Coordinates of C-alpha atoms and ligand atoms in Angstrom, one line a residue:
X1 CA -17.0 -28.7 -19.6
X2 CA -15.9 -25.5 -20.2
X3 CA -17.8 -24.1 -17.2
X4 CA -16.5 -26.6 -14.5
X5 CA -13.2 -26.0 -15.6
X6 CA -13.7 -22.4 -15.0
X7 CA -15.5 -22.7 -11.8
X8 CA -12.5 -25.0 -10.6
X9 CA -9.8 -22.4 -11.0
X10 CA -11.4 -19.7 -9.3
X11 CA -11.7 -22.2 -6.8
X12 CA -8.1 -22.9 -6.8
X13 CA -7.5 -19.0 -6.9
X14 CA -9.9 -18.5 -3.9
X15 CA -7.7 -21.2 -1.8
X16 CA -4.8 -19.7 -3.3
X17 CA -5.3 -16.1 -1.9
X18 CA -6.1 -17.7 1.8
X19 CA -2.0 -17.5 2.5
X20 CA -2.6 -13.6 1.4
X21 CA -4.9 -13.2 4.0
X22 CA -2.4 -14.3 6.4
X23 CA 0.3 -12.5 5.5
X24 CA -1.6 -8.8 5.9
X25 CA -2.6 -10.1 9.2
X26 CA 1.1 -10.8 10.5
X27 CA 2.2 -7.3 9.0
X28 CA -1.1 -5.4 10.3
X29 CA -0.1 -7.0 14.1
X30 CA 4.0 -5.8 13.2
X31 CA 2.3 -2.3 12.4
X32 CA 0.0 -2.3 15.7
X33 CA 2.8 -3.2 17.7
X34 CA 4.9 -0.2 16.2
X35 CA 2.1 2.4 16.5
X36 CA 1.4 1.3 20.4
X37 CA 4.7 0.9 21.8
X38 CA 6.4 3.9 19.5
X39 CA 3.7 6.3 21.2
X40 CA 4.1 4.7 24.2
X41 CA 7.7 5.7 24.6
X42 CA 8.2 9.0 22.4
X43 CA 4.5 10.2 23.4
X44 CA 3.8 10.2 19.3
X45 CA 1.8 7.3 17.6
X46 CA 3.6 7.9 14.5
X47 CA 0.5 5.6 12.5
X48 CA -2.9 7.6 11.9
X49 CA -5.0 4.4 10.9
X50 CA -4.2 1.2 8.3
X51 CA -6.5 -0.2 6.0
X52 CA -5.9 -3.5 3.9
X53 CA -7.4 -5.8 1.1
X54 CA -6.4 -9.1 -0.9
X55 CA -6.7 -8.5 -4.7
X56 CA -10.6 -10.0 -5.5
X57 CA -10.2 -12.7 -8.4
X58 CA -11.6 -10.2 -10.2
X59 CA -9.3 -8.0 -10.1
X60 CA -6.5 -10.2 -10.5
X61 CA -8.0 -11.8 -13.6
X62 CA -7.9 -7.9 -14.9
X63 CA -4.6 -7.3 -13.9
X64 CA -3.0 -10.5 -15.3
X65 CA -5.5 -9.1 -18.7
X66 CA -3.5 -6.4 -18.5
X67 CA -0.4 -7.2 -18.8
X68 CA -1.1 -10.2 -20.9
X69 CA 0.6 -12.7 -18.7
X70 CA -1.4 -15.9 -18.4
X71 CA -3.2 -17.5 -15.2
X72 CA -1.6 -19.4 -13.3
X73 CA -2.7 -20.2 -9.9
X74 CA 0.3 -21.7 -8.3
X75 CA 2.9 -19.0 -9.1
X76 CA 0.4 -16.1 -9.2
X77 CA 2.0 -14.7 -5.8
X78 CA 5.5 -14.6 -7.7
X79 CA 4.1 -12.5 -10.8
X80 CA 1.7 -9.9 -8.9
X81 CA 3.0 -7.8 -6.2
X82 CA -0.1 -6.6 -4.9
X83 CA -2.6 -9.3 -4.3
X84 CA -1.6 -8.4 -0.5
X85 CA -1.9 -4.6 0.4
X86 CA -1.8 -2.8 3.3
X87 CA -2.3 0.7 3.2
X88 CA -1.0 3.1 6.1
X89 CA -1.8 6.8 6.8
X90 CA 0.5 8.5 9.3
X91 CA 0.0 12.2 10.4
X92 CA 3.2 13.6 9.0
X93 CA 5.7 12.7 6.5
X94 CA 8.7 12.2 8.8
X95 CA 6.3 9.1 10.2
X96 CA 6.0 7.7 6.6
X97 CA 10.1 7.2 6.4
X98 CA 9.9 6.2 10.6
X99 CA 7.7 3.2 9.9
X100 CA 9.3 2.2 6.6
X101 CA 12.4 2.0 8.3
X102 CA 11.0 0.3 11.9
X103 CA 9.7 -2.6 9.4
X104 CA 13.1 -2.5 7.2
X105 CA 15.2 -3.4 10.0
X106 CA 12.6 -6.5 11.5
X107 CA 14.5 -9.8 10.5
X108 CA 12.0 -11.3 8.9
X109 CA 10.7 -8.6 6.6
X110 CA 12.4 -8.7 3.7
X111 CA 12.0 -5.5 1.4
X112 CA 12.1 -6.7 -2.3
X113 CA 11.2 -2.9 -3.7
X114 CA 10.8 0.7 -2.9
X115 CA 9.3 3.4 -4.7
X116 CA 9.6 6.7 -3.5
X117 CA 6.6 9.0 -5.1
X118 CA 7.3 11.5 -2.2
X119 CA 10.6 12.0 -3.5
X120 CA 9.8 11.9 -7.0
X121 CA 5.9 12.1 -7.4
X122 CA 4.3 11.0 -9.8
X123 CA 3.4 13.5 -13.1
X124 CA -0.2 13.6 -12.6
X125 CA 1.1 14.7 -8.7
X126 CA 1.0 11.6 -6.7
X127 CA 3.0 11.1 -3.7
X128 CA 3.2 8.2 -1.3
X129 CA 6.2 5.2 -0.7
X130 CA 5.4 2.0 -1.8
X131 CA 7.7 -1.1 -0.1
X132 CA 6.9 -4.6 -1.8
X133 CA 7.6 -6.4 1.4
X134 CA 8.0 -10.4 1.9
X135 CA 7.6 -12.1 4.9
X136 CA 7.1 -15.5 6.4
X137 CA 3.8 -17.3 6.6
X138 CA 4.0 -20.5 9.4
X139 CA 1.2 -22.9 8.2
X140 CA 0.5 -26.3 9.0
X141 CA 3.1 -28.1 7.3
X142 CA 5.2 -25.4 5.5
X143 CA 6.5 -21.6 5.7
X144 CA 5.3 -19.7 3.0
X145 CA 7.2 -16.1 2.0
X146 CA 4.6 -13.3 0.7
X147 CA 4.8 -9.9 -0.8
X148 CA 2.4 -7.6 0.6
X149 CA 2.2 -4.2 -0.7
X150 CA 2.8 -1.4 1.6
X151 CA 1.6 1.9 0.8
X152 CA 3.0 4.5 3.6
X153 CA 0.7 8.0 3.1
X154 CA 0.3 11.2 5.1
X155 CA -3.4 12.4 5.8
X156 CA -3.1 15.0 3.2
X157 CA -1.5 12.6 0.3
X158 CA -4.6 9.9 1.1
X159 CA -7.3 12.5 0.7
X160 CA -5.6 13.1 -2.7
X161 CA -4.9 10.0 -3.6
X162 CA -8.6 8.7 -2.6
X163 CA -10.6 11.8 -4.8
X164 CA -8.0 11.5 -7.7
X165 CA -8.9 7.5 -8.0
X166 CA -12.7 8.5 -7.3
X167 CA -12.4 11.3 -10.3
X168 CA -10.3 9.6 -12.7
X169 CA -11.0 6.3 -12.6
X170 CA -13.1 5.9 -15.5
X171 CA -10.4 7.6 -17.4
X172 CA -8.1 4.7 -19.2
X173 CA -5.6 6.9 -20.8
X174 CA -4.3 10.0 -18.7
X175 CA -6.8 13.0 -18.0
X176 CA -7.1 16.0 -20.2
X177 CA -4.1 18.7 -19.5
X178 CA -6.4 20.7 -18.1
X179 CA -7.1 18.2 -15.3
X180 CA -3.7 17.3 -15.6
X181 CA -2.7 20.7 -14.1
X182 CA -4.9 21.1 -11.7
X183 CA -4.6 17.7 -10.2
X184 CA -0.6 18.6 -10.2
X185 CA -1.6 22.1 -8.4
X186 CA -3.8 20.5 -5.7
X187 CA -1.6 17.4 -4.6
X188 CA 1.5 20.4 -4.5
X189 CA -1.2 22.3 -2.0
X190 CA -1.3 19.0 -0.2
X191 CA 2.5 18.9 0.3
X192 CA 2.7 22.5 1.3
X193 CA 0.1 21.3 4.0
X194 CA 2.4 18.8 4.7
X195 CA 4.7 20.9 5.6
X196 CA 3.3 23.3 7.9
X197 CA 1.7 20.9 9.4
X198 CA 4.9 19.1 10.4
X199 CA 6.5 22.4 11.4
X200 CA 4.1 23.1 13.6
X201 CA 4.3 19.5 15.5
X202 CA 8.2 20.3 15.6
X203 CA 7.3 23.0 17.8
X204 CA 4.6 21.8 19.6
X205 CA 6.7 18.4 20.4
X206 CA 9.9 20.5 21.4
X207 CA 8.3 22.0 24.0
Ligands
0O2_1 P1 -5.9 0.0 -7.3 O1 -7.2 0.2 -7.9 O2 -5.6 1.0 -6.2 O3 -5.6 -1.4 -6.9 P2 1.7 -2.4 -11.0 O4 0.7 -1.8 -11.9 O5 1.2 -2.5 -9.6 O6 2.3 -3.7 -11.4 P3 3.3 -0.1 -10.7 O7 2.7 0.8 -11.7 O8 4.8 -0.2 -10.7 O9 3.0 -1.6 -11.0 O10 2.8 0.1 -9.3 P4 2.9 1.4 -8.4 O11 3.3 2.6 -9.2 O12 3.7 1.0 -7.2 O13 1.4 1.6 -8.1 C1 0.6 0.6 -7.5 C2 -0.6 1.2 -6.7 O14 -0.3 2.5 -6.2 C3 -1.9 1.4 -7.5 O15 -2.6 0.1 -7.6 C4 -2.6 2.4 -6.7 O16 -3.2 1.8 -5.5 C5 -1.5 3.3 -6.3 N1 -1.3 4.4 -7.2 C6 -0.3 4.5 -8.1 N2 -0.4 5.6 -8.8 C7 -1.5 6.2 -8.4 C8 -2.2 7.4 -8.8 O17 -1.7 8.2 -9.7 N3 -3.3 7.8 -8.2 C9 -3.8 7.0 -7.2 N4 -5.0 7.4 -6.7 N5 -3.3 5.8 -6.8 C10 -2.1 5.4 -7.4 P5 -3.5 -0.3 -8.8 O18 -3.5 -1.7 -8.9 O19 -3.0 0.5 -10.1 O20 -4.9 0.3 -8.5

C-alpha cells in the first residue's frame, strides 16, 4: 500500500541521517579541541559555545519541496548541504576567520564552499560565514565523506540572526521595506558593536 511504502522510506531516511549524526560529532570534538587547547596556549578561547542539529525528515522533505528535486534516500547527502549543521558563536569577529582557518588547514576536512555574509551581508542585513565542510566518517565496514554545514557567528550577529528568524519567519516572500530598513539598521548596530567590542579586547589582551 501506499502507506507502507511511505512509512518504509522515512524509515530508510531515518537510517540514512544516522551517518549525519556522526559526522557533527567528529567536527563538534575537532571544534572542542580547538577552543581548549587555543585558550590554553594564547590565554583566549576563541569559541563562545556551538550548537548543532541533523535536518528532521521533515524538514528535508520541505526543502527537497522546495526546490522541486525528488527523494531520493541514497544520494540525499550529495544534493542537500545542510542535513548536518553545526553552528558556532565566537566572541569576536577575528575568532570567526581564526576557527575557519584552524579547521581549513586539518587534512581531513575538506572545504567544498564558503560564503562570506560578513563580507558581503546579506540585503536584509545578515552576516555570518558559512563553510560546507566534508569529512570522513570510519564505520564498520566503510568510510563515508559528509558535508556538514558550518555556520561561524559572533555574539552580536547570533542575537540578530536568532530574533530576525523568530520575527520573519512566517513571512515567505521578503518583509515589508519598512522592516526591511530597520532590520538593515539593527544588524549594522550589531557590527558597530562588533567592533568596539573587538577594540577593546585588543587593548585589554595587549596589556
Ligand atoms: P533554517 O531554518 O535555519 O534551517 P540553501 O537554501 O541552504 O540550499 P543557500 O541559500 O545558498 O542555500 O544557503 P545559505 O545562504 O548558506 O543559508 C543557509 C542557512 O543560513 C539558512 O538555513 C539559515 O540557517 C541561515 N541564514 C541564511 N540567511 C539568513 C537570514 O537572512 N536570516 C537568518 N536568521 N538566517 C539565515 P535555512 O535552511 O534557510 O533555514
Amino acid at each position: 500500500t501506499d502507506l507502507a511504502d511511505d512509512l518504509s522510506l522515512l524509515r530508510d531516511l531515518e537510517r540514512r541521517l544516522l551517518v549525519h549524526k556522526f559526522a557533527i560529532e567528529e567536527l563538534m570534538t575537532k571544534l572542542r579541541i580547538l577552543s581548549e587547547e587555543f585558550d590554553s596556549v594564547h590565554r583566549h578561547d576563541p569559541i563562545e559555545h556551538i550548537t548543532n542539529r541533523v535536518k528532521k525528515p521533515e524538514g528535508i522533505l520541505d526543502k527537497l519541496r522546495r526546490k522541486g528535486l525528488p527523494l531520493d534516500v541514497d544520494s540525499i547527502g550529495e544534493v542537500l548541504d545542510d542535513i548536518a549543521g553545526v553552528r558556532v558563536i565566537c566572541p569576536f569577529v577575528s575568532d570567526v576567520y581564526r576557527v575557519s582557518e584552524m579547521l581549513a588547514r586539518q587534512h581531513d576536512v575538506e572545504i567544498l564552499r564558503t560564503k562570506d555574509y560578513i563580507a558581503t551581508p546579506k540585503p536584509n542585513g545578515y552576516r555570518s560565514l558559512h563553510l560546507i565542510v566534508r569529512i570522513p566518517v570510519f564505520l564498520s565496514d566503510r568510510v563515508e565523506h559528509v558535508k556538514v554545514e558550518v555556520q561561524l557567528r559572533t555574539i552580536a550577529m547570533d542575537f540578530w540572526a536568532t530574533l530576525e528568524h523568530k520575527l520573519f519567519y512566517k513571512y515567505d516572500d521578503s518583509p515589508p521595506a519598512d522592516f526591511m530598513a530597520e532590520l538593515m539598521s539593527s544588524a549594522m548596530i550589531a557590527a558597530q558593536l562588533d567592533e568596539r567590542m573587538e577594540s577593546l579586547h585588543r587593548r585589554i589582551h595587549q596589556e
